[in-house]
Coordinates of C-alpha atoms in Angstrom, one line a residue:
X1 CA -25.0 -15.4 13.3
X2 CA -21.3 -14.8 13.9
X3 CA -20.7 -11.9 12.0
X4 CA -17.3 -11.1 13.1
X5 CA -16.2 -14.7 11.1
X6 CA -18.0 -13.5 8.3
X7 CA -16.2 -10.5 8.0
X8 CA -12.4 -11.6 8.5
X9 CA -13.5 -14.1 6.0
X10 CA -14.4 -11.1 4.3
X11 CA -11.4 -9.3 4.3
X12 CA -9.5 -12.5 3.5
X13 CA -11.0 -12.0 0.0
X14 CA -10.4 -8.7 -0.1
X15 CA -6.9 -9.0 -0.4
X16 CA -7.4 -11.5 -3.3
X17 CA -7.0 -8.1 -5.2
X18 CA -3.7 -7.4 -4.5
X19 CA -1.6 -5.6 -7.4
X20 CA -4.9 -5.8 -9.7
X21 CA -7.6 -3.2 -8.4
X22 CA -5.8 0.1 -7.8
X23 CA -6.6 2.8 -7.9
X24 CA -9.7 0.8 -6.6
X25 CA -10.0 0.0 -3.0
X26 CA -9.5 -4.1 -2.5
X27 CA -13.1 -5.4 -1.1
X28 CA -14.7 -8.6 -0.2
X29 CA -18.5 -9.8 0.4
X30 CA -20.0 -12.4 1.7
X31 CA -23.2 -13.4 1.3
X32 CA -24.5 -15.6 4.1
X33 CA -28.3 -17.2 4.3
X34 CA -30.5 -16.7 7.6
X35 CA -28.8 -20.5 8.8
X36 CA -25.3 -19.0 8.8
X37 CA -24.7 -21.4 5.4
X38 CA -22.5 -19.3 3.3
X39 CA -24.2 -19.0 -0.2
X40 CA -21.5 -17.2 -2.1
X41 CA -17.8 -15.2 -2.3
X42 CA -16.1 -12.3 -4.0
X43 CA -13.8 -9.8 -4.3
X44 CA -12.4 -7.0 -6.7
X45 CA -10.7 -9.1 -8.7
X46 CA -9.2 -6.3 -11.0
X47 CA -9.9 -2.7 -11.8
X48 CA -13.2 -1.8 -13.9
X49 CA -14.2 -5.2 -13.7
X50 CA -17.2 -6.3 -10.9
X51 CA -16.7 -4.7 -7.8
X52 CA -16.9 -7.4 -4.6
X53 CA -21.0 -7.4 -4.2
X54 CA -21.5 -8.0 -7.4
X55 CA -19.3 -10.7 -8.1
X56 CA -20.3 -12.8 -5.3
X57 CA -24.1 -11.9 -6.0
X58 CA -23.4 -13.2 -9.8
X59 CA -22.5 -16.6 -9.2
X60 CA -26.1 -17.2 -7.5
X61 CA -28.9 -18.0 -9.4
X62 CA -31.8 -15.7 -9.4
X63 CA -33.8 -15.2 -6.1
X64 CA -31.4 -17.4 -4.2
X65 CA -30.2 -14.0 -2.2
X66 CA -33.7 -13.3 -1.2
X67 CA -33.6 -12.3 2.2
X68 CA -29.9 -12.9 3.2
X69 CA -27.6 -11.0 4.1
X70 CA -24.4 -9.6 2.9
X71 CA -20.8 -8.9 4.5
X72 CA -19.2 -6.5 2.9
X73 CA -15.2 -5.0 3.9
X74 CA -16.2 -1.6 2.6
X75 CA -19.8 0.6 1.4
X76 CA -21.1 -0.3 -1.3
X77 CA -21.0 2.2 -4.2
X78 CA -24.0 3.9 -5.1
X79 CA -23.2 5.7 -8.4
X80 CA -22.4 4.8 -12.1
X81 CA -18.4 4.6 -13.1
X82 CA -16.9 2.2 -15.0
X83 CA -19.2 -0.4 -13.1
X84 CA -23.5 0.1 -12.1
X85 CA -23.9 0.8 -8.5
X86 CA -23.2 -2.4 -6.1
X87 CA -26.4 -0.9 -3.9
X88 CA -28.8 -1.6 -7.4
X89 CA -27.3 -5.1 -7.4
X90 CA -27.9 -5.6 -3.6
X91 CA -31.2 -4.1 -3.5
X92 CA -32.7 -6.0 -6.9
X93 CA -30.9 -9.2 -5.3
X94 CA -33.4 -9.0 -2.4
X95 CA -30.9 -8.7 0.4
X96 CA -32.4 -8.5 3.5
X97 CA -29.3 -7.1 5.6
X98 CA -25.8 -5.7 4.9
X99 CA -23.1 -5.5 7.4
X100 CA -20.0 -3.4 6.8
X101 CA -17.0 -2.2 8.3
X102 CA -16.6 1.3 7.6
X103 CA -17.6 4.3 4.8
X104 CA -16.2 4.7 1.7
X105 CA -14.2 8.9 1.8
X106 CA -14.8 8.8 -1.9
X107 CA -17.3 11.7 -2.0
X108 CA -19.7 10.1 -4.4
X109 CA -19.9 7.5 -1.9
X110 CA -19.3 8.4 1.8
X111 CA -22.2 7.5 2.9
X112 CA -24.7 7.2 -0.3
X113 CA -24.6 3.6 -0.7
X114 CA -25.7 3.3 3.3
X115 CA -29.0 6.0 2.2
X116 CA -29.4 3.9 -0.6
X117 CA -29.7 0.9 1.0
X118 CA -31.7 2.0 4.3
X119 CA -34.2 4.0 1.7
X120 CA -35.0 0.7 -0.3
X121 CA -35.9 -1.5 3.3
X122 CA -32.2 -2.6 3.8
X123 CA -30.7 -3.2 7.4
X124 CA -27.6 -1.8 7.4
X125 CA -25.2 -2.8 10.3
X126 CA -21.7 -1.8 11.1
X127 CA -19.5 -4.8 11.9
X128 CA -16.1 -5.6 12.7
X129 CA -12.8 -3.3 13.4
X130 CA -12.5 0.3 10.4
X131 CA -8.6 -0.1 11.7
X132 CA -8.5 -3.5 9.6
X133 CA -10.5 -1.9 6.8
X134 CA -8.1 1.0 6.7
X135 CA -4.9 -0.8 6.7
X136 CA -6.0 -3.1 3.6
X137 CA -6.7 -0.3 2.2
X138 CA -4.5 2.4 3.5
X139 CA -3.1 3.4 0.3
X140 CA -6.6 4.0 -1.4
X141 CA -7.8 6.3 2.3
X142 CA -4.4 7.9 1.6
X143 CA -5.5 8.8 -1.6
X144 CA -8.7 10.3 -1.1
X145 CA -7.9 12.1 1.9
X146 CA -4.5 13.6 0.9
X147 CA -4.7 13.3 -2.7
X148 CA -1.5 11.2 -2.8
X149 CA -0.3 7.8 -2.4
X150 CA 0.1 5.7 0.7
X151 CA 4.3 6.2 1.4
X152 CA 6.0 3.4 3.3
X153 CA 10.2 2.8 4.2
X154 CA 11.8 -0.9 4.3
X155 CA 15.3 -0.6 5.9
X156 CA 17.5 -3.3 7.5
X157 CA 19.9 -1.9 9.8
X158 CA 23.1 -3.0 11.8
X159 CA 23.3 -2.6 15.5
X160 CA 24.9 0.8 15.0
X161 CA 22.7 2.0 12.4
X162 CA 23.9 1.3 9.1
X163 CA 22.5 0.6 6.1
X164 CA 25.4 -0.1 4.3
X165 CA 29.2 -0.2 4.2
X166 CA 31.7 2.9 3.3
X167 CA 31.6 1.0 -0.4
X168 CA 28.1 0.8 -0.5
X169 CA 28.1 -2.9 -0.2
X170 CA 24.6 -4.2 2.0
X171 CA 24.0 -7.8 1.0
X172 CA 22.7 -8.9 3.6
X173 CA 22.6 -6.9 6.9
X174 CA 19.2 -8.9 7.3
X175 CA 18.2 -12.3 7.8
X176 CA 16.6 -14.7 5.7
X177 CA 13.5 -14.3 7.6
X178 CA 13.5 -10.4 7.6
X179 CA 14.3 -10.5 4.1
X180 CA 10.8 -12.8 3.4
X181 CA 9.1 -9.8 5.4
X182 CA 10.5 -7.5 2.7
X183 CA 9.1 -9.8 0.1
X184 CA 5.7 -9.7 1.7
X185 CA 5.5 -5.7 1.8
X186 CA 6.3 -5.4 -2.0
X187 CA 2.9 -8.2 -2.5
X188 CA 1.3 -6.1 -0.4
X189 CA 1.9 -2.5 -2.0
X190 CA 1.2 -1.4 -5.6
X191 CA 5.1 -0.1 -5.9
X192 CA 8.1 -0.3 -4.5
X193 CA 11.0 2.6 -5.3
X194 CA 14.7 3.0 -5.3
X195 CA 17.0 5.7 -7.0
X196 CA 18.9 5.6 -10.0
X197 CA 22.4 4.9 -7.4
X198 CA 20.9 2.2 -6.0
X199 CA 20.3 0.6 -9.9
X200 CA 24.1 1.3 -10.7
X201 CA 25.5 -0.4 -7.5
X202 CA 23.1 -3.5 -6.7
X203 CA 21.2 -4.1 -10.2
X204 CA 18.0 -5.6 -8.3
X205 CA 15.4 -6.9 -9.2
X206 CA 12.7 -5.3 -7.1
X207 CA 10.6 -8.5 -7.6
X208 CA 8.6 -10.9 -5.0
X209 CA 10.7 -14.1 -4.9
X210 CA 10.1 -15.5 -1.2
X211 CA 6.6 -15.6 -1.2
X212 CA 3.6 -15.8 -2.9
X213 CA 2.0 -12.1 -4.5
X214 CA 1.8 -10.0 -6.9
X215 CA 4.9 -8.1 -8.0
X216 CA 5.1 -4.4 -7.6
X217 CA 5.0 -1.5 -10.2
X218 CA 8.9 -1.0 -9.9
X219 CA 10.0 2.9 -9.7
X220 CA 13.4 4.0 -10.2
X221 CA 13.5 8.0 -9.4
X222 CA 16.3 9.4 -11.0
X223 CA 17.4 12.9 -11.9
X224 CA 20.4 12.2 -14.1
X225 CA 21.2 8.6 -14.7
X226 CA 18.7 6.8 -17.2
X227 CA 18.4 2.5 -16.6
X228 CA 21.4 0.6 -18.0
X229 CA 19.8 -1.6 -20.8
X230 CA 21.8 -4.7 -19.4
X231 CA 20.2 -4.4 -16.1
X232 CA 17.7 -6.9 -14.3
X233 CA 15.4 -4.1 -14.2
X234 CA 15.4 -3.7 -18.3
X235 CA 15.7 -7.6 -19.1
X236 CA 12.3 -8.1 -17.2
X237 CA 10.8 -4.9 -17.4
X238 CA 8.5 -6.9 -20.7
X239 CA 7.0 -8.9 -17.9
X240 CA 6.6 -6.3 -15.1
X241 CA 5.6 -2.8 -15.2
X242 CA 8.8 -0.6 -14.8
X243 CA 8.6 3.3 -14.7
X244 CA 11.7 6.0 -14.8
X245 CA 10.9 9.0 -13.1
X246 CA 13.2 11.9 -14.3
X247 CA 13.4 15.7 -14.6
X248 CA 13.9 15.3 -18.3
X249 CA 13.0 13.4 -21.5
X250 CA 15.9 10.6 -21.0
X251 CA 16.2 7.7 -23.0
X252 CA 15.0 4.2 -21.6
X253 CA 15.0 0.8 -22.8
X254 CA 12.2 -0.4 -24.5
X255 CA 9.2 -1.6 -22.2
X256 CA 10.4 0.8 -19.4
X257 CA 7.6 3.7 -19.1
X258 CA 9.1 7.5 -18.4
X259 CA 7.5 9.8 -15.7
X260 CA 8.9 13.5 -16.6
X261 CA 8.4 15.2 -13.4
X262 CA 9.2 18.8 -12.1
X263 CA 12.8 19.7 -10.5
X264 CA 12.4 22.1 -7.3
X265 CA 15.2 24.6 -6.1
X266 CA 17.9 22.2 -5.7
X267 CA 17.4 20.2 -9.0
X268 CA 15.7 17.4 -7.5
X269 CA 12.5 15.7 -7.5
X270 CA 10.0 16.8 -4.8
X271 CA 8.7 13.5 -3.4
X272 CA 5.4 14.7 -2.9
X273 CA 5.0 15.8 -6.2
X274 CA 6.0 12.0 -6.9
X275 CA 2.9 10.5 -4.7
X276 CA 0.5 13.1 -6.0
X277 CA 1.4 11.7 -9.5
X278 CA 1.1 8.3 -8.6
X279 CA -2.8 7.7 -8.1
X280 CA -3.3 8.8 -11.7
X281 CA -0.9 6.1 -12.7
X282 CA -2.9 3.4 -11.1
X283 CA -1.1 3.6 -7.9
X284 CA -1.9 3.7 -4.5
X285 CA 0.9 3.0 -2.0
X286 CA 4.7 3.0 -2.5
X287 CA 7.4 1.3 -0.7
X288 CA 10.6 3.1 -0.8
X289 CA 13.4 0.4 -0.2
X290 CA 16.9 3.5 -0.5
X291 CA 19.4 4.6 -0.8
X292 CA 20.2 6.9 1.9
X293 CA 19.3 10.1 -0.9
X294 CA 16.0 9.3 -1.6
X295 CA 15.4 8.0 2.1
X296 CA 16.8 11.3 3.0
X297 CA 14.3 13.5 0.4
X298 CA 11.1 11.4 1.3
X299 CA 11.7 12.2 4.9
X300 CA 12.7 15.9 4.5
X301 CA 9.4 16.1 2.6
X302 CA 7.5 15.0 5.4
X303 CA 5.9 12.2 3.6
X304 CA 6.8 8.8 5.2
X305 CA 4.1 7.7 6.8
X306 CA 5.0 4.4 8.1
X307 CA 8.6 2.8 8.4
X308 CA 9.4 -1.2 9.0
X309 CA 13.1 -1.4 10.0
X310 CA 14.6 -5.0 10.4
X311 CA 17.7 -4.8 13.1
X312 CA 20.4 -7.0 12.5
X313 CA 22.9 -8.0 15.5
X314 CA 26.0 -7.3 13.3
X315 CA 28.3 -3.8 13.5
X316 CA 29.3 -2.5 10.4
X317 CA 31.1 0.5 12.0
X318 CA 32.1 3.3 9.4
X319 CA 29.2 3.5 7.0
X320 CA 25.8 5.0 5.4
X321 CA 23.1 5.9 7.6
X322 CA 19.3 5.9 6.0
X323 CA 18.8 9.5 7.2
X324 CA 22.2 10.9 6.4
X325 CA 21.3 13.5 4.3
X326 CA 18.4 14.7 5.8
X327 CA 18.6 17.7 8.3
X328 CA 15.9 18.7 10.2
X329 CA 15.1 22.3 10.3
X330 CA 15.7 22.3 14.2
X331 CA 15.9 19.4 17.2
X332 CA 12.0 20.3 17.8
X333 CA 10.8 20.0 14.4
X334 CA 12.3 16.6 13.6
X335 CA 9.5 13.4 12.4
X336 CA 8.4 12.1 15.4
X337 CA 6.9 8.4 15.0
X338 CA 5.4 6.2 17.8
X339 CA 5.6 2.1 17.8
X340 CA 3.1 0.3 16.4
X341 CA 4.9 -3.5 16.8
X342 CA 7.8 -5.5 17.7
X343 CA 8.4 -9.0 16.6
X344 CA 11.4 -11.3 16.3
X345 CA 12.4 -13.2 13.0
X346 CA 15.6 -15.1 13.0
X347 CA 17.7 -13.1 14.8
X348 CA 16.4 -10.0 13.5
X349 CA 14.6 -7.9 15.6
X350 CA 11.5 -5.8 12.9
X351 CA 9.7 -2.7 14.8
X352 CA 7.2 -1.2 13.0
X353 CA 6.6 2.7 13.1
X354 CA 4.1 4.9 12.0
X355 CA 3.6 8.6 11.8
X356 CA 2.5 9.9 15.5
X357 CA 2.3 12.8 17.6
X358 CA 5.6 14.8 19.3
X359 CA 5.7 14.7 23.0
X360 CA 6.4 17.8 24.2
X361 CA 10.2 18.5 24.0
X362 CA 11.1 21.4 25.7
X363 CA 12.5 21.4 28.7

């Protein structure tokens, strides 16, 4: 049996759940007979409704699961929530064996559902790569094992750096192809953030337009300026969850949620008090597309876990950096981040960075 197509197919479903499931994790299952025929399919489809095992499982008729075996993208839960346990709906199904990728950190799960399953007769095998696992759902392992939510950056950048001109103006430093990539990261994560300056200059629409996905939760953090009511932002915000984020009770046009968070010492809004918020709000990961402020305060607050920047061969020459008001607190304590891929689109160049390590700088 080739379980390794079993489980990309797997994960394939899993990411059916996209923009629906948080603050679940996104899961798939297959269930697969002792031939290799594929008897069923299914994913989270949307929070508190049938977690992946189960839905796949339910489309069978009874006793046609006896003695197959499941694929599953993530351990099956073994404790009552808004849903039974997935391991009572394996184990009555008659499942002979379960493959999986990796554990569940929840700590009613974390190992449980695999007890539960090897105490009722179960096989349980590990399959396939956690690394996959993990990045479907970084934003949920984020969650559990920091207590905040997943924090990624989306910049495009000129040869020399810039994000933008001495008049703010940035449409486009990218590509069309880089700016599809963009449009693929905000399907991908539950939110994506700006601040209130970026609202007032560009009026964007924060919306997936160049692909196919969900559109994100759209987050406008802002200390002072509330959401103009003629903006794109308000005029759709009936149709797409909107949230202000503000140190005080502002007023916001109607259908646009407010967020009254804490300021620290210099009036501000501590970004990690923003992604400890978030999972409570039904959100996981964010992606935090600028200005150079909030880039600046997400980065100072040691909180950017990964970064996707799209170079563009153009030379803007006096204008905003993304990091311009950050300052680290000396040359050996700035972020350090190591490459984790470089690809051409267009004429773009898009490297990937995630959090890493510091070599050791002195001398």
């Amino acid at each position: 049996m080739d379980s390794n197509r079993f489980i990309k197919r797997a994960f394939q479903l899993a990411l059916r759940g996209r923009g629906a499931v948080s603050p679940n994790p996104r899961v798939g299952a297959v269930v697969v007979r002792a031939d290799g025929k594929v008897l069923a399919e299914g994913w989270h489809r949307r929070y508190r409704s049938a977690h992946a095992e189960v839905d796949a499982l339910s489309s069978l008729p009874e006793g046609a699961a006896k003695g197959a075996s499941l694929f599953v993208t993530l351990e099956p839960c073994a404790h009552h929530h808004h849903t039974p346990p997935c391991t009572d709906a394996i184990i009555d199904a008659g499942i002979k064996r379960v493959f999986s990728v990796t554990r569940d950190p929840y700590s009613k799960v974390n190992g449980r559902g695999f007890e539960a399953l090897v105490k009722a007769g179960i096989e349980v095998q590990m399959v396939g790569d956690p690394r996959v696992a993990r990045e479907i759902n970084r934003g949920f392992f984020c969650s559990v094992e920091q207590g905040r939510a997943w924090c990624e950056a989306k910049i495009a950048l000129s040869i020399d750096g810039k994000i933008a001109d001495v008049n703010g103006v940035s449409k486009w430093i990218s590509g069309e192809k880089s700016r599809k990539l963009a449009h693929k990261l905000r399907a991908d994560l539950d939110a994506v953030l700006v601040g209130g300056g970026t609202v007032a200059v560009d009026d964007p629409e924060l919306t997936v337009r160049m692909v196919k996905g969900p559109n994100p939760v759209r987050l406008i953090l802002s200390t002072s300026k509330g959401i103009p009511t003629s903006s794109k932002l308000a005029e759709s915000a009936a149709g797409i969850r909107t949230i202000l984020l503000s140190t005080k009770p502002v007023q916001t046009p109607p259908n646009i949620e407010l967020v009254v968070l804490p300021e620290n010492e210099i009036n501000r809004i501590d970004p990690l008090d923003v992604l400890q918020k978030l999972p409570s709000l039904g959100i996981l990961s964010v992606l935090v597309e600028g200005g150079a402020e909030v880039l600046s305060s997400f980065m100072e607050a040691g909180v950017v876990d990964r970064i996707t920047v799209a170079y563009s061969p153009s030379v803007i020459g006096k204008g905003k950096s993304p990091f311009e008001k950050f300052q680290p607190i000396s040359w050996f304590e700035r972020p350090y981040y190591h490459v984790e891929s470089v690809r051409r689109e267009g004429e773009d160049v898009i490297v990937r960075y995630g959090r890493g390590e510091a070599p050791s700088l002195q001398a």
